[in-house]
């Protein structure tokens, strides 16, 4: 029952996207290309905008992406709750448009409802990434390692501000690893 409530909460928040035009900034664009094979694997959450479906997550948040033979991606999101319990949600991602860039994905944790998942900034070596959606309501800064250099973090946040994100809303994620 709790798992179903978690998925419903995700769906409600996924549907509540804000309008990109309301920010006064140009529409958000994803990176021009994304190699899903290189993107696959484990990512550590470095920071995020607060959201309801992660409200119980206090540390050790990760996302693991596994390519499937049908061209889709299995998504496993995990985090630690305040009591130390591991919370997880498993979903599926697919290209938002079969002829579009791989940097625009649709993710579902409760079929048939999908949320937009856009990779909007990416290290050339795939060591860090930034994920959002067109309305800028959601934001995740991800890394292949549990921590990143502070100067790099500051550069990423500066670029996010230039693209219309509110730095005051970004919360750092505690990683014990």
Short mmCIF file of C-alpha atoms in Angstrom, two decimals:
data_model
loop_
_atom_site.label_atom_id
_atom_site.label_comp_id
_atom_site.label_asym_id
_atom_site.label_seq_id
_atom_site.Cartn_x
_atom_site.Cartn_y
_atom_site.Cartn_z
CA UNK A 1 0.00 0.00 0.00
CA UNK A 2 2.78 2.47 0.88
CA UNK A 3 4.50 1.74 -2.44
CA UNK A 4 1.29 2.54 -4.34
CA UNK A 5 0.94 5.82 -2.44
CA UNK A 6 4.56 6.65 -3.33
CA UNK A 7 3.86 6.11 -7.04
CA UNK A 8 0.61 8.11 -6.93
CA UNK A 9 2.45 10.98 -5.29
CA UNK A 10 5.06 10.84 -8.04
CA UNK A 11 2.35 11.01 -10.68
CA UNK A 12 0.62 13.97 -9.08
CA UNK A 13 3.84 15.94 -8.90
CA UNK A 14 4.88 14.91 -12.41
CA UNK A 15 1.68 16.41 -13.76
CA UNK A 16 2.23 19.72 -11.96
CA UNK A 17 4.81 21.19 -14.32
CA UNK A 18 5.19 24.95 -14.41
CA UNK A 19 5.15 26.92 -17.63
CA UNK A 20 8.59 27.61 -19.10
CA UNK A 21 7.36 30.92 -20.46
CA UNK A 22 6.46 32.11 -16.97
CA UNK A 23 10.14 32.16 -15.95
CA UNK A 24 11.10 34.92 -18.38
CA UNK A 25 13.87 32.71 -19.76
CA UNK A 26 14.03 30.97 -23.15
CA UNK A 27 12.53 27.48 -23.28
CA UNK A 28 14.73 24.87 -21.66
CA UNK A 29 16.68 22.69 -24.07
CA UNK A 30 18.21 19.27 -23.46
CA UNK A 31 21.78 18.44 -24.45
CA UNK A 32 21.96 17.87 -28.22
CA UNK A 33 22.90 14.20 -27.93
CA UNK A 34 23.11 11.49 -25.32
CA UNK A 35 24.70 8.07 -25.63
CA UNK A 36 22.42 5.87 -23.53
CA UNK A 37 25.10 3.17 -23.25
CA UNK A 38 27.50 5.65 -21.65
CA UNK A 39 24.71 7.14 -19.53
CA UNK A 40 23.67 3.74 -18.16
CA UNK A 41 24.91 2.73 -14.73
CA UNK A 42 24.77 4.20 -11.24
CA UNK A 43 24.47 7.92 -10.56
CA UNK A 44 24.66 9.58 -7.14
CA UNK A 45 22.38 12.50 -6.42
CA UNK A 46 24.50 15.51 -5.47
CA UNK A 47 21.62 17.99 -5.17
CA UNK A 48 18.00 18.48 -6.17
CA UNK A 49 14.97 20.68 -5.95
CA UNK A 50 12.75 19.46 -3.13
CA UNK A 51 9.85 17.34 -4.36
CA UNK A 52 7.07 15.38 -2.72
CA UNK A 53 8.04 11.94 -3.99
CA UNK A 54 11.48 12.26 -2.33
CA UNK A 55 10.34 13.98 0.87
CA UNK A 56 11.28 10.96 3.01
CA UNK A 57 14.76 10.67 1.45
CA UNK A 58 17.41 11.99 3.82
CA UNK A 59 20.60 10.48 2.35
CA UNK A 60 22.32 8.15 -0.09
CA UNK A 61 20.06 8.85 -3.05
CA UNK A 62 21.06 7.05 -6.25
CA UNK A 63 19.60 6.31 -9.66
CA UNK A 64 20.69 3.26 -11.61
CA UNK A 65 19.88 3.00 -15.31
CA UNK A 66 20.05 -0.36 -17.08
CA UNK A 67 19.61 -0.72 -20.84
CA UNK A 68 17.11 -3.32 -21.98
CA UNK A 69 17.07 -5.35 -25.18
CA UNK A 70 13.82 -3.63 -26.26
CA UNK A 71 15.52 -0.22 -26.33
CA UNK A 72 13.99 0.96 -23.06
CA UNK A 73 15.83 1.65 -19.82
CA UNK A 74 15.08 0.19 -16.40
CA UNK A 75 15.26 2.90 -13.74
CA UNK A 76 15.96 2.06 -10.10
CA UNK A 77 15.82 5.01 -7.69
CA UNK A 78 16.97 4.39 -4.11
CA UNK A 79 17.46 6.47 -0.97
CA UNK A 80 17.74 6.17 2.79
CA UNK A 81 14.91 7.34 5.01
CA UNK A 82 15.44 8.92 8.44
CA UNK A 83 15.08 5.52 10.14
CA UNK A 84 17.85 4.09 7.91
CA UNK A 85 15.50 2.02 5.77
CA UNK A 86 16.21 1.78 2.06
CA UNK A 87 13.39 3.18 -0.08
CA UNK A 88 13.27 2.23 -3.74
CA UNK A 89 11.16 2.80 -6.80
CA UNK A 90 11.56 0.91 -10.06
CA UNK A 91 10.43 2.35 -13.36
CA UNK A 92 10.99 2.38 -17.09
CA UNK A 93 12.31 5.10 -19.38
CA UNK A 94 11.92 5.40 -23.13
CA UNK A 95 12.70 7.98 -25.77
CA UNK A 96 10.14 10.77 -25.71
CA UNK A 97 10.10 10.70 -29.52
CA UNK A 98 11.55 7.76 -31.46
CA UNK A 99 13.16 10.17 -33.93
CA UNK A 100 14.19 12.70 -31.29
CA UNK A 101 17.30 13.02 -29.18
CA UNK A 102 18.06 10.44 -26.48
CA UNK A 103 18.41 13.35 -24.06
CA UNK A 104 14.60 13.65 -24.01
CA UNK A 105 13.16 10.69 -22.19
CA UNK A 106 9.83 9.78 -20.66
CA UNK A 107 9.87 7.88 -17.36
CA UNK A 108 7.10 5.93 -15.70
CA UNK A 109 6.96 4.44 -12.23
CA UNK A 110 3.24 3.76 -12.52
CA UNK A 111 2.10 2.87 -16.02
CA UNK A 112 0.50 4.43 -18.09
CA UNK A 113 1.58 7.78 -16.62
CA UNK A 114 4.90 9.26 -17.76
CA UNK A 115 6.98 12.23 -16.60
CA UNK A 116 9.45 14.12 -18.76
CA UNK A 117 13.13 13.46 -18.04
CA UNK A 118 15.52 15.75 -19.90
CA UNK A 119 19.29 15.67 -19.57
CA UNK A 120 20.04 19.41 -19.76
CA UNK A 121 23.77 19.47 -18.93
CA UNK A 122 26.33 16.71 -19.24
CA UNK A 123 30.04 16.22 -18.75
CA UNK A 124 31.84 15.14 -21.94
CA UNK A 125 33.15 12.10 -20.04
CA UNK A 126 29.73 11.32 -18.52
CA UNK A 127 31.01 11.92 -14.98
CA UNK A 128 28.18 14.30 -14.03
CA UNK A 129 24.79 15.24 -15.42
CA UNK A 130 21.91 17.61 -14.74
CA UNK A 131 18.32 16.47 -15.23
CA UNK A 132 15.12 18.52 -15.34
CA UNK A 133 11.95 18.90 -17.37
CA UNK A 134 10.69 21.66 -19.69
CA UNK A 135 8.98 23.68 -16.95
CA UNK A 136 11.99 23.70 -14.60
CA UNK A 137 9.85 22.37 -11.74
CA UNK A 138 12.24 19.50 -11.07
CA UNK A 139 16.01 19.44 -10.92
CA UNK A 140 18.67 16.85 -10.12
CA UNK A 141 22.45 17.20 -10.20
CA UNK A 142 23.99 13.74 -10.57
CA UNK A 143 27.51 12.35 -10.42
CA UNK A 144 29.21 9.01 -10.93
CA UNK A 145 30.79 9.51 -7.50
CA UNK A 146 29.11 10.35 -4.17
CA UNK A 147 30.77 13.78 -4.10
CA UNK A 148 32.01 16.34 -6.61
CA UNK A 149 34.54 19.13 -6.39
CA UNK A 150 33.02 22.33 -4.94
CA UNK A 151 34.35 24.46 -7.81
CA UNK A 152 32.62 22.15 -10.31
CA UNK A 153 29.40 22.25 -8.27
CA UNK A 154 29.52 26.06 -8.26
CA UNK A 155 30.03 26.12 -12.06
CA UNK A 156 27.03 23.82 -12.59
CA UNK A 157 24.83 25.96 -10.32
CA UNK A 158 25.97 29.14 -12.10
CA UNK A 159 24.91 27.67 -15.46
CA UNK A 160 21.58 26.63 -13.94
CA UNK A 161 20.94 30.18 -12.72
CA UNK A 162 21.71 31.49 -16.22
CA UNK A 163 19.08 29.07 -17.56
CA UNK A 164 16.38 30.22 -15.17
CA UNK A 165 16.72 27.94 -12.16
CA UNK A 166 16.42 29.23 -8.59
CA UNK A 167 19.67 28.45 -6.74
CA UNK A 168 17.91 29.10 -3.43
CA UNK A 169 15.72 26.02 -3.98
CA UNK A 170 18.61 23.64 -4.61
CA UNK A 171 19.25 21.33 -1.67
CA UNK A 172 22.41 19.26 -1.30
CA UNK A 173 22.07 15.52 -0.86
CA UNK A 174 23.91 13.79 1.97
CA UNK A 175 25.94 10.84 0.71
CA UNK A 176 27.66 8.53 3.18
CA UNK A 177 29.65 6.61 0.57
#
